[in-house]
Coordinates of C-alpha atoms in Angstrom, one line a residue:
M1 CA 84.0 109.4 50.7
L2 CA 82.8 113.0 50.7
S3 CA 86.2 115.3 50.5
P4 CA 86.7 118.1 52.7
R5 CA 87.2 120.4 49.7
N6 CA 83.4 120.1 48.7
L7 CA 81.8 119.7 52.7
L8 CA 80.0 122.8 54.3
F9 CA 81.1 122.5 57.6
K10 CA 78.4 123.2 60.1
S11 CA 79.3 121.2 63.1
K12 CA 79.0 123.3 66.1
I13 CA 82.7 124.1 67.4
S14 CA 83.4 123.2 70.2
K15 CA 84.6 125.7 73.2
R16 CA 87.9 125.0 74.5
K17 CA 89.3 127.1 77.0
H18 CA 93.0 128.6 77.6
T19 CA 93.9 129.4 81.2
R20 CA 95.8 132.9 81.9
K21 CA 97.7 133.0 84.9
P22 CA 99.9 136.0 86.0
K23 CA 102.7 133.7 86.1
I24 CA 103.7 130.4 84.4
T25 CA 105.8 127.9 85.8
N26 CA 107.1 125.7 82.6
K27 CA 107.9 121.7 83.7
K28 CA 111.3 120.6 82.9
Q29 CA 112.2 118.6 79.8
K30 CA 115.2 117.2 78.6
F31 CA 116.2 115.2 75.4
E32 CA 116.9 111.8 76.6
S33 CA 117.7 109.8 73.9
K34 CA 121.0 109.6 71.6
N35 CA 118.9 108.0 69.0
Q36 CA 115.7 109.9 69.1
E37 CA 116.1 111.4 65.7
A38 CA 115.6 107.9 64.2
V39 CA 112.8 107.4 66.1
L40 CA 111.3 110.7 65.5
A41 CA 111.6 110.1 61.8
K42 CA 110.2 106.9 61.4
P43 CA 106.3 106.5 60.3
P44 CA 104.0 104.1 61.5
P45 CA 103.4 100.9 60.1
Q46 CA 101.2 100.6 57.1
L47 CA 100.3 104.2 56.8
S48 CA 98.1 104.7 53.9
G49 CA 98.0 107.5 51.8
E50 CA 95.2 109.9 50.7
D51 CA 94.8 113.1 48.4
E52 CA 92.0 114.7 50.1
E53 CA 92.8 118.0 50.8
H54 CA 91.4 120.6 53.2
D55 CA 92.5 123.9 51.3
G56 CA 89.0 124.7 49.5
V57 CA 86.7 124.3 52.7
A58 CA 84.1 126.5 53.2
G59 CA 82.0 126.6 56.4
E60 CA 79.5 128.2 58.3
G61 CA 79.6 129.3 61.7
D62 CA 77.5 130.7 64.2
D63 CA 77.2 133.9 62.1
G64 CA 77.8 132.7 58.7
N65 CA 80.1 131.6 56.1
F66 CA 83.6 131.6 56.4
N67 CA 86.4 130.9 54.4
L68 CA 90.1 129.7 54.4
K69 CA 93.4 131.9 53.6
G70 CA 94.2 131.2 50.3
S71 CA 97.8 130.3 51.3
A72 CA 96.1 127.4 54.0
P73 CA 98.1 124.4 53.4
S74 CA 95.7 121.1 53.9
H75 CA 95.6 119.5 57.1
S76 CA 99.3 117.7 57.1
H77 CA 97.7 114.1 58.7
G78 CA 94.4 114.1 56.7
V79 CA 92.3 115.0 60.0
Q80 CA 88.5 115.5 59.0
P81 CA 85.8 116.9 61.3
L82 CA 83.4 114.8 63.0
G83 CA 80.5 115.4 60.8
N84 CA 82.5 113.9 57.4
L85 CA 82.1 110.5 59.2
Y86 CA 77.9 110.6 58.8
V87 CA 78.4 110.7 55.3
S88 CA 81.2 108.9 54.4
S89 CA 81.1 105.3 52.2
S90 CA 82.7 103.8 55.4
S91 CA 81.6 104.0 59.3
I92 CA 85.1 103.3 60.8
N93 CA 87.0 106.2 62.8
S94 CA 90.3 105.1 62.5
R95 CA 90.8 107.7 65.4
D96 CA 89.3 105.2 67.7
T97 CA 90.7 101.5 66.1
G98 CA 94.0 103.0 67.0
L99 CA 93.6 103.9 70.1
G100 CA 92.4 100.5 71.8
N101 CA 90.9 101.1 75.0
L102 CA 91.7 104.8 75.1
Q103 CA 89.5 105.4 72.8
S104 CA 86.8 106.4 75.2
L105 CA 88.8 109.5 76.5
T106 CA 88.5 112.7 74.8
D107 CA 90.5 113.9 72.1
E108 CA 91.5 116.9 74.9
L109 CA 92.3 114.5 77.8
I110 CA 94.5 112.1 75.2
L111 CA 96.7 115.5 74.6
E112 CA 97.0 116.5 78.0
V113 CA 98.5 113.0 79.2
L114 CA 100.7 113.1 76.2
G115 CA 101.7 116.2 77.1
L116 CA 103.3 114.6 79.8
L117 CA 105.6 112.9 77.8
S118 CA 109.0 114.0 76.6
G119 CA 110.0 114.2 72.9
T120 CA 111.4 111.0 72.9
D121 CA 108.3 109.2 74.2
L122 CA 106.4 111.1 72.0
G123 CA 109.0 109.8 68.9
V124 CA 108.1 106.3 69.9
L125 CA 104.4 106.5 70.9
S126 CA 104.0 107.6 67.3
T127 CA 105.2 104.6 65.7
V128 CA 102.4 102.2 67.7
S129 CA 99.2 103.0 65.7
K130 CA 97.7 105.5 63.1
S131 CA 96.1 107.0 65.9
F132 CA 99.0 107.6 68.0
Y133 CA 100.7 109.0 65.1
V134 CA 98.3 111.5 64.4
F135 CA 97.9 112.8 68.3
C136 CA 101.8 112.6 68.8
N137 CA 102.3 114.9 66.0
H138 CA 99.8 117.7 67.0
E139 CA 102.1 120.5 66.8
P140 CA 101.1 122.4 69.9
L141 CA 102.7 119.1 71.8
W142 CA 106.4 120.0 69.8
R143 CA 105.9 123.5 70.7
N144 CA 105.7 123.3 74.2
I145 CA 108.4 120.3 74.4
V146 CA 110.7 123.5 72.4
L147 CA 109.7 126.2 74.5
E148 CA 110.6 124.1 77.4
T149 CA 114.0 123.1 76.1
C150 CA 115.4 125.8 74.6
K151 CA 115.4 128.4 76.4
D152 CA 118.2 130.4 74.7
G153 CA 115.6 130.4 71.8
F154 CA 115.7 128.3 68.6
L155 CA 115.5 127.9 64.6
Y156 CA 112.5 127.3 63.2
K157 CA 112.3 124.5 60.7
G158 CA 109.1 124.6 59.1
S159 CA 107.5 122.9 62.1
W160 CA 107.7 122.6 65.8
R161 CA 108.7 118.7 65.7
N162 CA 111.1 119.6 63.0
T163 CA 112.7 122.1 65.1
F164 CA 112.9 119.8 68.1
V165 CA 114.5 117.3 66.1
S166 CA 117.3 120.0 64.5
A167 CA 117.9 121.4 67.7
Y168 CA 119.4 118.0 69.1
R169 CA 121.1 117.2 65.7
Y170 CA 120.9 120.1 63.3
S171 CA 122.5 118.2 60.4
F172 CA 120.0 115.6 60.6
D173 CA 118.0 115.1 57.4
I174 CA 114.5 114.6 58.8
A175 CA 112.0 112.2 56.7
G176 CA 109.4 113.9 55.1
S177 CA 106.1 115.0 57.2
G178 CA 102.5 115.0 56.6
I179 CA 101.4 111.3 56.1
K180 CA 98.0 111.1 55.4
V181 CA 96.0 108.9 57.5
R182 CA 92.6 107.6 56.1
D183 CA 89.1 108.2 57.8
F184 CA 90.5 110.3 61.0
Y185 CA 87.9 112.4 62.4
S186 CA 88.3 114.7 65.2
D187 CA 86.4 117.9 65.9
Y188 CA 89.0 118.9 68.3
L189 CA 92.0 118.4 66.2
F190 CA 90.4 119.7 63.0
Q191 CA 89.6 122.8 64.5
S192 CA 93.3 123.8 65.7
W193 CA 93.7 123.5 62.2
L194 CA 90.9 125.3 61.1
C195 CA 91.7 128.1 63.7
A196 CA 95.3 128.7 62.4
N197 CA 94.1 129.0 59.0
L198 CA 90.5 130.8 59.0
E199 CA 90.3 134.2 57.7
M200 CA 88.8 137.0 59.0
K201 CA 85.3 137.8 58.4
P202 CA 84.3 140.9 57.0
E203 CA 81.6 141.3 59.4
W204 CA 84.3 141.0 62.1
L205 CA 86.6 143.9 60.8
E206 CA 83.5 146.2 59.8
R207 CA 82.6 147.8 63.1
D208 CA 84.0 150.5 64.2
N209 CA 82.6 152.8 66.8
I210 CA 85.7 154.2 68.4
V211 CA 85.7 158.0 68.9
R212 CA 88.7 159.2 66.5
K213 CA 90.5 162.4 67.1
K214 CA 93.4 164.7 65.8
G215 CA 95.2 167.6 66.8
I216 CA 93.1 168.3 70.3
S217 CA 94.1 169.8 73.4
I218 CA 95.8 168.0 76.3
E219 CA 92.9 169.4 78.3
E220 CA 90.2 168.1 76.1
F221 CA 91.8 164.6 76.0
V222 CA 91.6 164.9 79.7
L223 CA 88.4 166.0 79.9
D224 CA 86.5 164.1 77.5
F225 CA 88.1 161.0 77.8
E226 CA 91.1 160.4 80.8
E227 CA 88.4 161.3 83.2
P228 CA 85.5 159.8 82.0
N229 CA 87.8 156.4 81.2
K230 CA 86.7 156.1 77.7
P231 CA 88.7 154.7 74.9
V232 CA 89.5 157.0 72.0
L233 CA 92.1 156.4 68.5
L234 CA 94.3 159.5 68.5
E235 CA 95.6 160.4 64.7
G236 CA 98.5 162.4 63.5
C237 CA 100.5 161.5 67.0
L238 CA 103.5 160.0 65.7
D239 CA 104.3 161.8 62.4
S240 CA 107.7 162.7 64.4
W241 CA 108.6 159.5 65.4
P242 CA 111.7 158.5 63.8
A243 CA 110.6 154.7 63.9
M244 CA 107.9 155.4 61.5
E245 CA 110.4 155.9 58.6
K246 CA 113.1 154.0 59.9
W247 CA 111.9 151.0 61.5
D248 CA 111.4 148.3 58.4
R249 CA 112.5 144.8 59.0
E250 CA 116.6 145.2 57.5
Y251 CA 116.8 147.9 59.8
L252 CA 115.6 146.8 63.1
I253 CA 118.1 143.6 62.4
E254 CA 120.8 145.7 61.6
V255 CA 120.3 148.0 64.9
C256 CA 119.4 144.6 67.1
R257 CA 122.1 142.5 65.8
D258 CA 122.6 140.0 68.6
A259 CA 120.4 141.4 70.9
L260 CA 118.0 138.4 72.7
F261 CA 114.2 139.2 73.1
S262 CA 111.4 137.9 74.9
V263 CA 109.3 135.5 72.7
G264 CA 106.8 133.8 75.3
P265 CA 109.1 131.8 77.9
V266 CA 112.3 131.9 75.4
E267 CA 114.9 134.7 74.2
M268 CA 115.6 135.2 70.6
K269 CA 117.6 137.1 68.1
L270 CA 115.3 139.4 66.3
E271 CA 116.5 137.6 62.6
D272 CA 115.5 134.4 64.2
Y273 CA 112.1 135.6 65.3
F274 CA 111.4 136.6 62.0
M275 CA 112.6 133.6 60.5
Y276 CA 109.9 132.1 62.5
S277 CA 107.0 134.4 61.8
D278 CA 107.7 134.3 57.8
Q279 CA 106.9 130.4 58.1
V280 CA 104.5 129.9 61.0
K281 CA 100.8 128.5 60.3
E282 CA 99.6 128.0 63.9
E283 CA 96.4 128.7 65.9
R284 CA 98.3 130.8 68.3
P285 CA 101.9 132.3 66.8
L286 CA 104.3 133.4 69.3
Y287 CA 104.6 137.2 70.0
L288 CA 107.9 139.0 70.6
F289 CA 106.5 141.0 73.5
D290 CA 109.7 142.7 75.5
P291 CA 109.7 144.9 78.5
K292 CA 113.8 145.9 78.1
F293 CA 113.9 146.6 74.5
A294 CA 115.3 150.0 75.4
D295 CA 118.0 148.8 77.7
K296 CA 118.9 146.1 75.3
V297 CA 119.0 148.3 72.3
P298 CA 118.9 152.2 73.4
Q299 CA 118.7 153.2 69.7
L300 CA 115.5 151.8 70.0
G301 CA 114.2 154.0 72.9
L302 CA 115.6 157.1 70.9
D303 CA 113.1 156.2 68.1
Y304 CA 110.0 157.3 69.3
E305 CA 108.8 159.7 72.5
V306 CA 106.0 159.1 74.7
P307 CA 102.7 161.3 72.9
E308 CA 102.1 164.6 74.7
Y309 CA 98.5 163.2 76.0
F310 CA 100.3 160.5 78.3
N311 CA 103.5 162.4 79.6
E312 CA 102.2 162.3 82.8
D313 CA 103.6 158.9 84.6
L314 CA 103.7 158.9 88.2
F315 CA 105.3 155.8 88.3
G316 CA 107.9 157.3 87.6
V317 CA 108.8 158.8 91.0
L318 CA 109.8 154.9 92.0
G319 CA 113.0 155.3 89.2
N320 CA 114.4 151.9 88.4
E321 CA 111.9 150.0 90.9
R322 CA 109.1 151.0 88.9
P323 CA 106.8 148.1 87.3
D324 CA 107.7 146.9 83.9
Y325 CA 105.3 149.5 81.5
R326 CA 106.4 149.4 78.4
W327 CA 107.4 147.0 75.1
I328 CA 108.0 146.7 71.9
I329 CA 105.4 144.2 70.3
I330 CA 106.5 142.4 67.1
G331 CA 104.2 139.4 65.5
P332 CA 103.2 138.0 62.4
A333 CA 99.4 138.0 60.8
G334 CA 97.3 136.3 63.2
S335 CA 99.3 136.9 66.4
G336 CA 98.0 138.9 69.0
S337 CA 96.6 139.2 72.9
S338 CA 93.6 137.3 74.0
F339 CA 90.9 139.4 76.6
H340 CA 92.7 140.6 79.4
I341 CA 93.0 143.8 81.8
D342 CA 96.1 145.7 81.4
P343 CA 98.1 145.2 84.9
N344 CA 98.3 146.8 88.0
S345 CA 95.2 149.0 87.4
T346 CA 97.0 151.4 84.8
S347 CA 95.9 153.0 81.6
A348 CA 97.6 152.1 78.7
W349 CA 98.3 153.7 75.0
N350 CA 99.4 151.5 71.8
A351 CA 101.1 153.2 69.0
V352 CA 101.2 150.9 65.6
I353 CA 104.6 151.6 63.7
R354 CA 104.4 149.1 61.1
G355 CA 100.8 147.0 60.0
S356 CA 97.2 147.2 61.7
K357 CA 95.4 145.7 64.5
K358 CA 92.0 144.8 65.5
W359 CA 91.0 146.0 68.6
V360 CA 87.8 144.6 70.7
L361 CA 87.1 146.4 74.0
F362 CA 84.6 146.1 76.7
P363 CA 84.0 148.3 79.9
P364 CA 85.3 147.4 83.4
D365 CA 81.6 146.0 84.4
V366 CA 81.2 144.2 81.5
V367 CA 82.6 140.8 80.9
P368 CA 83.2 139.3 77.5
P369 CA 80.9 136.7 76.6
G370 CA 83.5 133.4 76.8
V371 CA 85.7 134.7 79.4
L372 CA 85.8 133.5 82.7
P373 CA 87.9 135.6 85.5
S374 CA 88.3 133.7 88.8
P375 CA 86.5 135.6 91.9
D376 CA 89.8 137.1 93.0
G377 CA 90.9 138.1 89.4
A378 CA 94.3 136.1 89.7
E379 CA 93.7 133.9 86.6
V380 CA 91.0 134.0 83.4
A381 CA 89.7 131.3 81.3
C382 CA 89.5 132.3 77.6
P383 CA 88.9 130.5 74.1
V384 CA 92.3 128.9 73.3
S385 CA 92.4 131.4 70.3
I386 CA 91.3 134.8 69.1
I387 CA 89.9 133.2 66.1
E388 CA 88.2 130.8 68.1
W389 CA 86.4 133.8 70.4
F390 CA 85.4 135.4 67.1
M391 CA 83.9 132.3 65.8
N392 CA 81.9 131.2 68.7
F393 CA 81.2 134.4 70.8
Y394 CA 81.5 137.5 68.5
N395 CA 77.7 137.2 67.3
S396 CA 76.5 137.3 70.5
T397 CA 77.4 140.7 71.1
K398 CA 75.6 142.3 68.5
S399 CA 72.6 142.4 70.6
W400 CA 73.8 143.4 73.7
K401 CA 73.3 146.6 75.2
K402 CA 76.8 147.5 76.2
R403 CA 78.1 146.7 72.8
P404 CA 81.9 146.6 72.8
I405 CA 84.4 149.3 71.4
E406 CA 85.9 148.3 68.2
C407 CA 88.0 149.6 65.6
V408 CA 91.0 148.8 63.3
C409 CA 94.0 150.8 64.6
K410 CA 96.6 151.5 61.7
A411 CA 100.3 152.5 61.2
G412 CA 100.6 155.9 62.7
E413 CA 97.5 155.8 64.9
V414 CA 97.4 155.2 68.8
I415 CA 94.8 154.1 70.8
F416 CA 94.0 154.8 74.3
V417 CA 92.8 152.0 76.7
P418 CA 91.5 153.1 80.0
N419 CA 92.1 151.6 83.2
G420 CA 90.2 148.4 83.5
W421 CA 88.7 147.6 80.2
W422 CA 88.9 144.0 78.9
H423 CA 90.6 144.1 75.6
L424 CA 91.7 141.5 72.7
V425 CA 93.8 142.8 70.0
F426 CA 94.3 141.0 66.8
N427 CA 97.3 141.3 64.1
L428 CA 95.8 141.5 60.6
E429 CA 99.1 141.9 59.1
D430 CA 102.8 141.5 60.3
S431 CA 102.9 144.5 63.2
V432 CA 105.4 146.7 64.8
A433 CA 104.3 148.6 68.0
I434 CA 105.0 150.3 71.0
T435 CA 102.9 150.3 74.0
Q436 CA 103.5 151.9 77.2
N437 CA 101.4 151.7 80.7
F438 CA 101.3 154.6 83.1
V439 CA 99.5 156.4 86.2
S440 CA 98.5 159.6 86.0
R441 CA 96.5 161.9 88.7
R442 CA 93.4 160.8 87.0
N443 CA 94.3 157.0 88.0
L444 CA 96.4 157.1 90.7
L445 CA 94.1 156.6 93.6
N446 CA 92.5 153.4 91.6
V447 CA 96.3 152.3 91.1
L448 CA 97.0 152.4 95.1
D449 CA 93.9 150.6 96.0
F450 CA 95.1 148.2 93.8
L451 CA 98.5 147.6 94.9
K452 CA 97.0 147.3 98.2
R453 CA 94.6 144.5 98.0
P454 CA 94.9 141.2 100.2
N455 CA 95.7 138.9 97.2
A456 CA 98.2 141.6 95.7
R457 CA 100.8 139.1 95.5
T458 CA 99.3 137.3 93.0
L459 CA 97.8 140.4 91.1
V460 CA 100.4 142.8 90.7
S461 CA 102.7 142.0 88.0
G462 CA 106.2 143.5 86.5
T463 CA 107.9 143.3 89.7
R464 CA 110.0 141.4 92.0
D465 CA 108.7 143.2 95.2
R466 CA 104.8 142.8 94.6
V467 CA 104.0 143.1 98.5
N468 CA 105.8 146.2 99.4
L469 CA 104.9 148.6 96.3
H470 CA 101.8 150.0 97.5
D471 CA 103.8 151.3 100.2
K472 CA 106.8 152.4 98.3
F473 CA 104.8 153.6 95.6
K474 CA 102.7 155.8 98.4
N475 CA 106.1 157.0 100.0
A476 CA 107.5 157.8 97.0
I477 CA 104.4 160.2 95.7
E478 CA 104.4 161.9 99.2
A479 CA 107.5 162.7 98.9
S480 CA 107.9 163.7 95.7
L481 CA 104.6 165.6 95.1
P482 CA 103.3 166.5 98.5
G483 CA 99.6 167.3 99.2
T484 CA 98.7 165.4 96.1
L485 CA 96.9 162.6 97.6
D486 CA 95.1 164.6 100.1
E487 CA 93.8 166.8 97.2
L488 CA 92.7 163.4 94.9
R489 CA 90.9 162.2 97.8
R490 CA 89.0 165.4 98.7
K491 CA 87.7 165.7 95.3
A492 CA 86.8 161.9 94.8
E493 CA 85.1 162.5 97.9
E494 CA 83.1 165.7 96.5
K495 CA 82.3 163.5 93.3
R496 CA 80.8 160.8 95.6
Q497 CA 78.7 163.2 97.5
Q498 CA 77.6 164.9 94.3
Q499 CA 76.7 161.4 92.8
K500 CA 74.8 160.6 96.1
K501 CA 72.7 163.9 95.9
L502 CA 71.9 163.2 92.4
S503 CA 70.6 159.6 93.1
F504 CA 68.3 160.8 95.8
W505 CA 66.8 163.6 93.6
E506 CA 66.0 160.8 90.6
S507 CA 64.6 158.6 93.3
V508 CA 61.8 161.7 93.9
T509 CA 61.5 162.6 90.6
D510 CA 59.9 160.9 87.7
S511 CA 62.3 161.7 85.2
K512 CA 59.7 161.1 82.1
V513 CA 56.9 163.9 83.1
G514 CA 59.4 166.1 85.5
A515 CA 57.4 165.9 88.5
F516 CA 57.7 164.8 91.8
K517 CA 56.3 161.5 93.1
F518 CA 55.7 160.0 96.3
S519 CA 58.3 156.9 96.9
F520 CA 58.6 157.3 100.5

């Protein structure tokens, strides 16, 4: 058999989709069996060992060779890409023989069905055959179960399956995992492992076409970037932040103590989150993304200040009723945010305190390849992981007329993300950042238009009162800043009229020779 160690992986990577919704409703699952730990620890009958490893895989995607991380483990259960079957000395795919009549279902559909089961049921089903053993030990299944059952946090134990068992019986000695199954071929399962262990290719990082500025005036920022709605990377803005010197891991753990932070759908102590992030090797690592961090730990809010370019934030007129607007963001290398547009049509700034982040941004009129927003904007379907997007779609942007804005934002730097821009963020190393969304005069009318859309109930985020936010915000602006809205509307109308005049003269002038032409 050809080992994946020597395989040149040329299979076309399937393009899986993950749908982002404004609110996720989690199904409820409970621990159902007092004997489940014994079931989960029991391997399937007559499993054969296999010594082949994936840690030397080199491959080729749509845009060239790729390599695995040096620390990448082999696939726990010996799953190989389907292309290996065609060069194997055996024509048997144990994936099919172990599924019986279910073999005609796609891997994705099988996992969807298994996702309806409890941990106990998955453990029982994993003993039925080698094939079910592999499917039932697919880590994302156990991750979902842990996140749905451990709302108060969890202690990560090297794998999600082990974490589930230890949450029920902490002292239980879990049997060694990673039993190899011979001749199991699946592109879908292999790709999940591949995306978790793939290195970022150098060409994915080399493009840096964002405008960089240092020490510019507020007027220059407004005129050159905020008014024309263009991204910019600002240097030197964080030099006076205490966080730049203080926010190492030891300090954060000490100052945060027992405070619980939002990590996906659960709440965790920071020390427990670091325990997870140090061990995890998965396709989509959990992100610590908490909007109430300064309320939970006031010292964190004192360790930074808003850069002067973003001091005007008109949502502040709402006081405590304003939508969520600031977050502490902590994540391991490989974590990040897939393509999205920031909430409520706001603009944002993101300051990196530790680590570095890869940014890819598309203007509002350009939907990134592989991203499928619903007509009303309430949902966005995109590749399951950021690495998968780079593998399948990044190369195609090189030939686009409107190419994305890209950069690597390092510690001490701030990126301005204008309203409406699609953006993807990928942590190249363990990272800590602060981000805030804001509304200035340059964006106020856009935000008000967004808040009064007919489907505002599904689009507006960060507040309980989605329906009435528009009226509350408008009334507060008129009370706090009388005449501001009228002045902004007047200027917007003047700008529209000016654009109409320009478009008329362009219609009767040949731009190449500067002469009039009769086009009417």
